[in-house]
CSV table of C-alpha atoms in Angstrom, one decimal:
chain,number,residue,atom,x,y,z
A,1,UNK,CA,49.9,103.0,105.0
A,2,UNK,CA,47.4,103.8,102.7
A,3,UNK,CA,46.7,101.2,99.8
A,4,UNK,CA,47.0,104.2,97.3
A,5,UNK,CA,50.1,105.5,98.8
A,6,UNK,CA,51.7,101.9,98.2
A,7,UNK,CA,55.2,101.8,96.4
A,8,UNK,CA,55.5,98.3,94.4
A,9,UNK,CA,59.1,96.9,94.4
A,10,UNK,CA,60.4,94.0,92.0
A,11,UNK,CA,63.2,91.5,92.9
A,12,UNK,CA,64.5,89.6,90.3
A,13,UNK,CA,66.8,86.3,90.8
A,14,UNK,CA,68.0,84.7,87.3
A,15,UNK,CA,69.5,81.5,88.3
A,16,UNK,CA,71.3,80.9,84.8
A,17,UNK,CA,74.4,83.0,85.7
A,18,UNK,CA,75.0,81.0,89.2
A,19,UNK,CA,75.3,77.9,86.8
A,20,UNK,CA,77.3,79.5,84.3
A,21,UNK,CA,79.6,80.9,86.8
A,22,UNK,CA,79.8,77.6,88.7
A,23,UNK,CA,79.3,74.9,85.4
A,24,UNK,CA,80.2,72.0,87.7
A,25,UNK,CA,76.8,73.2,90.1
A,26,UNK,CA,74.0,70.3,89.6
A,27,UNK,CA,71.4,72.1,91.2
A,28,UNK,CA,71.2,75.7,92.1
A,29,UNK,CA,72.0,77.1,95.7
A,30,UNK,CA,72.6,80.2,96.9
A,31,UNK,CA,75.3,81.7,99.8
A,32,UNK,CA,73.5,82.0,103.3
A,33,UNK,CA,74.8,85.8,102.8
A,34,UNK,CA,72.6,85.6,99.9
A,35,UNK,CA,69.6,84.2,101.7
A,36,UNK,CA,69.6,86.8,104.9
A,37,UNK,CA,69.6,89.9,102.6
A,38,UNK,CA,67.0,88.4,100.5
A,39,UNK,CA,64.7,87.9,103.1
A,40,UNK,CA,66.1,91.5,105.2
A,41,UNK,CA,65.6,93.6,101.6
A,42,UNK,CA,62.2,92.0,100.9
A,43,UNK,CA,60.9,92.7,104.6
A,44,UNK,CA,61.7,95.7,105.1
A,45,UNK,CA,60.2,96.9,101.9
A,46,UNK,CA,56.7,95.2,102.7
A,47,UNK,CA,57.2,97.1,106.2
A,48,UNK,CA,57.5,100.4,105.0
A,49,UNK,CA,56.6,100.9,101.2
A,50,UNK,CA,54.2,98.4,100.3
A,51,UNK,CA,53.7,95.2,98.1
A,52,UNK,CA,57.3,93.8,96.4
A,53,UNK,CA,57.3,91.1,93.3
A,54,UNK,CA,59.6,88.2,92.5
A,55,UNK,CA,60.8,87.5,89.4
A,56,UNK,CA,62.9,85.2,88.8
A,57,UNK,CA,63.0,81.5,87.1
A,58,UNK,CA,61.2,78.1,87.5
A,59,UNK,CA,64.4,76.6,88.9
A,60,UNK,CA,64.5,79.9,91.2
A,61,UNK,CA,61.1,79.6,92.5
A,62,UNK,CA,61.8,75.5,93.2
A,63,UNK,CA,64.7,76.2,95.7
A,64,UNK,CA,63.0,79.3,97.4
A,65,UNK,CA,59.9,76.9,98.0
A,66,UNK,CA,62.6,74.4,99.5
A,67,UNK,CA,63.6,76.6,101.6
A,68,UNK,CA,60.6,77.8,102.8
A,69,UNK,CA,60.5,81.6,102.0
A,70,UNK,CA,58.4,82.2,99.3
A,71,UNK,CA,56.1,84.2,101.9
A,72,UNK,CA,58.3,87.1,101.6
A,73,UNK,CA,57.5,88.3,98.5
A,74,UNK,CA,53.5,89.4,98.1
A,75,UNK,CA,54.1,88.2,94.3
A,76,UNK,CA,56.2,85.5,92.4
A,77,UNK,CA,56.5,85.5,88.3
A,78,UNK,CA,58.5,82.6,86.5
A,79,UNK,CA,56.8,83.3,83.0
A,80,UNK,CA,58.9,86.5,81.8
A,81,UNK,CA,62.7,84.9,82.7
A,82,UNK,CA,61.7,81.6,82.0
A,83,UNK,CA,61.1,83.0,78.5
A,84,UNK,CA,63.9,85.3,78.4
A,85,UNK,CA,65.8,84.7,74.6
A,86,UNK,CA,68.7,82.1,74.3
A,87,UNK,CA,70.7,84.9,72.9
A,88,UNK,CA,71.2,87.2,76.4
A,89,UNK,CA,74.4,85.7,77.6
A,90,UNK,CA,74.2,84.6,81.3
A,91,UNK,CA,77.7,85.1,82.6
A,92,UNK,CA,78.0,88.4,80.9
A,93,UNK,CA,74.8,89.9,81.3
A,94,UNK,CA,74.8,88.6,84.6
A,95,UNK,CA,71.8,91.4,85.7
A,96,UNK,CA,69.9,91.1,82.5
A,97,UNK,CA,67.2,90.0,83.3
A,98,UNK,CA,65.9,92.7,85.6
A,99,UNK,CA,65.9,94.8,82.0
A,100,UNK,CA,63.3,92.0,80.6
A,101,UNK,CA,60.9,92.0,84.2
A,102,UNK,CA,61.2,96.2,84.4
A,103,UNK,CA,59.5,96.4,80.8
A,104,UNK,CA,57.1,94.4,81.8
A,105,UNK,CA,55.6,96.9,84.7
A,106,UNK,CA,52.0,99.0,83.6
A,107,UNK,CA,52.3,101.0,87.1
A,108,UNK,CA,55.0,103.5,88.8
A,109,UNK,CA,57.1,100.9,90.3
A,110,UNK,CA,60.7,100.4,92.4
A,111,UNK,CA,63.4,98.1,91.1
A,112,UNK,CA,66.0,96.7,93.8
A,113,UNK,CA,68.7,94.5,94.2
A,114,UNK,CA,68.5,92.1,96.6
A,115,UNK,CA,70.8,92.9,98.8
A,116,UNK,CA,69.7,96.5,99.3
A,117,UNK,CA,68.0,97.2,102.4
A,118,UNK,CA,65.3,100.5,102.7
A,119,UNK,CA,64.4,101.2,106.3
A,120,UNK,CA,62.0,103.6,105.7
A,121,UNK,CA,59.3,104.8,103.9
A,122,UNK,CA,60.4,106.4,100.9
A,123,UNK,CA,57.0,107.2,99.1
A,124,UNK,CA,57.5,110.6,99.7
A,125,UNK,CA,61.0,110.5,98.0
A,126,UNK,CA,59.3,109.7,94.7
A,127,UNK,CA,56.0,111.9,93.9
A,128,UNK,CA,56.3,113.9,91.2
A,129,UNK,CA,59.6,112.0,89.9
A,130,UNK,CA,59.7,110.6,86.3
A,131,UNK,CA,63.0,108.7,87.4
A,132,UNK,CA,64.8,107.6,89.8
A,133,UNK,CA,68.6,106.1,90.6
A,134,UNK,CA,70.5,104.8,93.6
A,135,UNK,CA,73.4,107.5,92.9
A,136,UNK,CA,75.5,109.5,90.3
A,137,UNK,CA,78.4,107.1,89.2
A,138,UNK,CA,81.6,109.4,88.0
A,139,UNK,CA,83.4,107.5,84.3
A,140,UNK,CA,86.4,109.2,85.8
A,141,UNK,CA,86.3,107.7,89.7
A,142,UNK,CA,84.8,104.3,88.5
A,143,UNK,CA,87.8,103.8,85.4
A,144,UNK,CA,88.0,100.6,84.7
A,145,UNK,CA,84.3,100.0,84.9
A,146,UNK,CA,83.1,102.4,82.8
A,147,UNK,CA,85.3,101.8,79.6
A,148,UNK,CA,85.0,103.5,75.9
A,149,UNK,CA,82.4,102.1,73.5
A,150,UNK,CA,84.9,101.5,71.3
A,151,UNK,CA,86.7,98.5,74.3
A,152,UNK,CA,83.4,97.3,74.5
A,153,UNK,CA,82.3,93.9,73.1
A,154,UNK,CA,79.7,94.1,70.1
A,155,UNK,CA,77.9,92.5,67.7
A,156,UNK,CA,78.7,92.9,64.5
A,157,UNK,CA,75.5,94.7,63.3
A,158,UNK,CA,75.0,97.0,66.5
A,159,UNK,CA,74.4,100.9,65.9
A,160,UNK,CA,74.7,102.7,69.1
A,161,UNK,CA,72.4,105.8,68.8
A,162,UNK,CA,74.1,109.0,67.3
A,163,UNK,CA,72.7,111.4,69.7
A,164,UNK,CA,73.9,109.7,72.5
A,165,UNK,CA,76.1,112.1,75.0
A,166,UNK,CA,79.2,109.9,75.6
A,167,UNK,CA,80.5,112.2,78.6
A,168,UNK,CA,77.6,112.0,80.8
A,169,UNK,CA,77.9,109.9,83.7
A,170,UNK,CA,76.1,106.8,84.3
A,171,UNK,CA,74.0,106.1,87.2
A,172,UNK,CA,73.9,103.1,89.7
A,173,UNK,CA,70.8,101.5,89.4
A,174,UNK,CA,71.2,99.1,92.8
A,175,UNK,CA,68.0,101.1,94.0
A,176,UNK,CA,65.8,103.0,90.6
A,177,UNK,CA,62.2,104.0,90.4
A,178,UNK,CA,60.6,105.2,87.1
A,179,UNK,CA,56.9,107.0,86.4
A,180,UNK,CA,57.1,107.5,83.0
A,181,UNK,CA,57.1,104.4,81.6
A,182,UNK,CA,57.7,105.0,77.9
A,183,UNK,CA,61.0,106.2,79.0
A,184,UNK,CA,61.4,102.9,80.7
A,185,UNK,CA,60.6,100.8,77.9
A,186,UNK,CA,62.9,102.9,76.0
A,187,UNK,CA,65.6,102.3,78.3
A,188,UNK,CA,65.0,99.1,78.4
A,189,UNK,CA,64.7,98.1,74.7
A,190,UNK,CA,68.0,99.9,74.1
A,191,UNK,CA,69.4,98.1,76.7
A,192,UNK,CA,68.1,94.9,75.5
A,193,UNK,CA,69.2,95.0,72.2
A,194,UNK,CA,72.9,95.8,73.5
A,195,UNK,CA,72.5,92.8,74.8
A,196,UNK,CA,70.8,90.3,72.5
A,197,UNK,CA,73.9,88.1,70.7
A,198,UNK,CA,76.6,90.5,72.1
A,199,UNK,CA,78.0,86.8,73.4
A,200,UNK,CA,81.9,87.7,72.8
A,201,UNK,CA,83.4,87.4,76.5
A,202,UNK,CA,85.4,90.0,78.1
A,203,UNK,CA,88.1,90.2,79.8
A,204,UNK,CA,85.9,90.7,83.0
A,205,UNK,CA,82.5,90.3,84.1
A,206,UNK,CA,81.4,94.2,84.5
A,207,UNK,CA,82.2,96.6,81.9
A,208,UNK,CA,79.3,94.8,79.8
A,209,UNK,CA,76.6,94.5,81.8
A,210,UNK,CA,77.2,98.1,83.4
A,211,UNK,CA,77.2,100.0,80.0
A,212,UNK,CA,73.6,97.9,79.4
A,213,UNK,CA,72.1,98.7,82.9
A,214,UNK,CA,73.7,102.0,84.1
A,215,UNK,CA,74.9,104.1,81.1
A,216,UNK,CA,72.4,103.5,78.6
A,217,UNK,CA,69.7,105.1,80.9
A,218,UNK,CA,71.7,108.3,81.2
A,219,UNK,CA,72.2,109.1,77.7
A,220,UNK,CA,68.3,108.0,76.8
A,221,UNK,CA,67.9,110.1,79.2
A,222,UNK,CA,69.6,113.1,78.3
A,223,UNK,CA,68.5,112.4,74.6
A,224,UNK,CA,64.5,111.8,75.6
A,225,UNK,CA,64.5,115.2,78.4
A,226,UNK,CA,63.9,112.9,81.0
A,227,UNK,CA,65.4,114.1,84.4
A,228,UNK,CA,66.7,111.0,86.6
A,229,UNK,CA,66.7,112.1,90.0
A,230,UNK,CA,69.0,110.1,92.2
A,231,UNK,CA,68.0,108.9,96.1
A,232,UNK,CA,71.5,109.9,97.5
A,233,UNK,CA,73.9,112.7,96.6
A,234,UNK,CA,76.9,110.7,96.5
A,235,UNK,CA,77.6,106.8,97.2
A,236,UNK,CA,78.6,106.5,100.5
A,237,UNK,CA,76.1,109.6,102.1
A,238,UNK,CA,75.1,108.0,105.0
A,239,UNK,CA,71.7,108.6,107.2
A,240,UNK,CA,68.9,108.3,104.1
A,241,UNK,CA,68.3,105.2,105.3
A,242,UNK,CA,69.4,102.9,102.5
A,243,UNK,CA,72.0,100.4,103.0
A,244,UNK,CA,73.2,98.2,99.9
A,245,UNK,CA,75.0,95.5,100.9
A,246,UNK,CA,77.6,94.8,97.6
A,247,UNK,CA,80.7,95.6,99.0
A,248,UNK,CA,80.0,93.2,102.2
A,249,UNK,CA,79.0,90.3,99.9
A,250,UNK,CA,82.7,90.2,98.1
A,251,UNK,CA,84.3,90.5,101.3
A,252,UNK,CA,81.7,87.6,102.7
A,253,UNK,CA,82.8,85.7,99.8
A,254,UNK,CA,86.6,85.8,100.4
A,255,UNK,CA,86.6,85.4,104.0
A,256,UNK,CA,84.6,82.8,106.2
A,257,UNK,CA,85.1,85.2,109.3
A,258,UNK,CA,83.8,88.4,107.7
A,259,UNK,CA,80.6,85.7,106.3
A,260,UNK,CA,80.3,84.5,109.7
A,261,UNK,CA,80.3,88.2,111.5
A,262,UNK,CA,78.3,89.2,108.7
A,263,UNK,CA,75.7,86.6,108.6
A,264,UNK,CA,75.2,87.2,112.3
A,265,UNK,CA,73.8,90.6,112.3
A,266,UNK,CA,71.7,90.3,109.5
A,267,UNK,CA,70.2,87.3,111.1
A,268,UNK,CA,69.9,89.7,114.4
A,269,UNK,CA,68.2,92.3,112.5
A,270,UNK,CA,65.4,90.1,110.5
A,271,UNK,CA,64.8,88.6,114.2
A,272,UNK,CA,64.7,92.0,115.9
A,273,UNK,CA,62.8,93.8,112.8
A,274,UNK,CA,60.4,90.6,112.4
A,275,UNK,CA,60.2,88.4,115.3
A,276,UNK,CA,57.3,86.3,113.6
A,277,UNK,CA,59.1,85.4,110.6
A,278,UNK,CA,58.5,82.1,109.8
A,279,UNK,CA,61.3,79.6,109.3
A,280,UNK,CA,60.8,76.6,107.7
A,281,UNK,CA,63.7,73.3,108.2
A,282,UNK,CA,65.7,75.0,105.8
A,283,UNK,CA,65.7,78.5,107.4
A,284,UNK,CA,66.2,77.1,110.4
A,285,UNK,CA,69.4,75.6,110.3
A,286,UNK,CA,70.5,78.7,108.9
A,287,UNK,CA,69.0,81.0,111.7
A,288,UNK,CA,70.3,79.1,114.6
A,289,UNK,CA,73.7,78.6,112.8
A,290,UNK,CA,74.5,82.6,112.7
A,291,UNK,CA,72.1,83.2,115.9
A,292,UNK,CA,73.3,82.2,118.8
C-alpha cells in the first residue's frame, strides 16, 4: 500500500462510562470480549487501510499499557478526552467522546468502533466521498430507539435547528468516514452542544446518545447538501467484508457459553490473521484461556 493511498482510522475508549455504569469499580477493566475485538478491529485496519489512532483517557492508556497492547494502535492521544467538559454526562452519552476526538481530525479520516472488524481494503470505497456511514437506520424499524424530539431529554435553553428534516432517517455511525471536514465539525458541534448539560437521565441508555451521534448528522446533512453515502445497503448485507461485532457482545455479556465460544474464534482469528502478535503476561493468560 502506497503511503498516499493510506486511510487513517480513530478508535476511541472513554473509560468514564465503565465507572459510571459500574460505580462500585475501583479501577477500570474491560471484558476479554472487549480486549479480542480491540486488538482484531485495530489489526486488521493497519493490515489493509493504513495507520489507526487511539483516543481515549489517561486511565485508558494505563490499563492498555498493563496489558501490554498499546503496539496496536500506530498512535495514542489522552489530551482531547482527558479534557473533555464536566458537563457531557458519561452514562448517558456513553459514545460522546468519539464527537470531541472526530473534530479534532485536519485530514480525510475513518471513525470505528471497536468492535468492528474491516477485512479489506476499503480505500477504494471512499474516493470522491464527502461522507460516509455504516448503514441507513429506518425511525420506523428501529421504534423505540429513535424517539420524537419532543420524548427526548433537554436542557432547558436548547434550540434545535428550525431547518432540520424530522422524517429523514438517521444513519449508523459503527463504521463513518468524512472528506469535508467543515461538514464534520458542523456535525459535530451540533452534536456536542446536544449534549453539553443535557444531564436529565432517561429512562434508557440509547435514545440520547443516538439522536447526538446518528440523527443529527442526517438532518445537517440534508440542511448543509452534503450527501452521506453509506458502506452497506442495508444492515445485515453480508459479503462487503465488514463485520461489527454489537450484537455478539450483548449476547457475550448474558451468557458465559456464548463469551466462551465467542472468545475462542476471535482469539483463532488474531492468531491465524497475525501469528506474531505479541502478547505480553496479561495477553497471555487471556490467549491461552480461549485457545486451546
Amino acid at each position: 500500500m502506497e503511503a498516499n493511498d493510506e486511510l487513517p482510522a480513530l478508535h476511541v475508549n472513554w473509560t468514564k462510562p465503565a465507572f459510571a455504569s459500574c460505580p462500585e469499580m475501583k479501577q477500570y477493566d474491560t471484558s476479554d470480549f472487549n480486549i479480542l475485538t480491540t486488538i482484531l478491529s485495530a489489526l486488521l485496519w493497519r493490515k489493509y487501510n493504513g495507520p489507526i489512532k487511539l483516543y481515549t483517557d489517561s486511565i485508558g492508556l494505563e490499563y492498555y499499557r498493563m496489558m501490554e497492547m498499546t503496539s496496536i494502535w500506530d498512535e495514542i492521544d489522552t489530551n482531547v478526552i482527558d479534557n473533555m467538559p464536566d458537563n457531557i454526562h458519561p452514562s448517558i452519552f456513553w459514545a460522546g467522546a468519539k464527537l470531541f476526538a472526530m473534530r479534532e481530525q485536519t485530514r480525510p479520516f475513518c471513525m470505528m468502533d471497536t468492535d468492528l472488524m474491516v477485512w479489506r481494503s476499503i480505500i477504494d470505497d471512499v474516493k470522491g466521498k464527502q461522507a460516509m456511514a455504516y448503514h441507513v437506520e429506518s425511525l420506523e424499524e428501529t421504534e423505540g430507539c429513535y424517539i420524537p424530539f419532543e420524548h427526548l431529554k433537554k436542557r432547558t435553553d436548547y434550540k434545535p435547528d428550525p431547518d432540520w428534516d424530522w422524517t429523514a432517517n438517521p444513519f449508523n455511525m459503527a463504521l463513518s468516514y468524512f472528506s469535508d471536514l467543515d461538514f464534520m465539525r458542523y456535525y459535530c458541534g451540533k452534536a456536542i452542544d446536544f449534549m453539553t448539560g443535557n444531564n436529565e437521565m432517561p429512562m434508557e441508555m440509547v435514545t440520547q446518545m443516538v439522536f447526538a451521534e446518528q440523527r443529527i448528522i442526517t438532518m445537517c446533512a440534508i440542511q448543509k447538501h452534503v450527501f452521506v453515502d453509506t458502506f452497506l445497503d442495508y444492515p445485515d448485507e453480508r459479503g462487503k467484508g465488514f463485520t461489527h461485532i454489537w450484537g455478539f457482545k450483548m449476547l457475550a455479556d448474558s451468557d458465559p457459553t456464548a463469551n466462551d465460544r465467542l472468545c475462542t474464534q476471535l482469539v483463532k482469528a488474531i492468531r491465524l490473521n497475525f501469528p506474531d502478535l505479541h502478547q505480553g503476561h496479561e495477553l497471555s493468560l487471556i490467549f491461552n484461556k480461549y485457545g486451546k
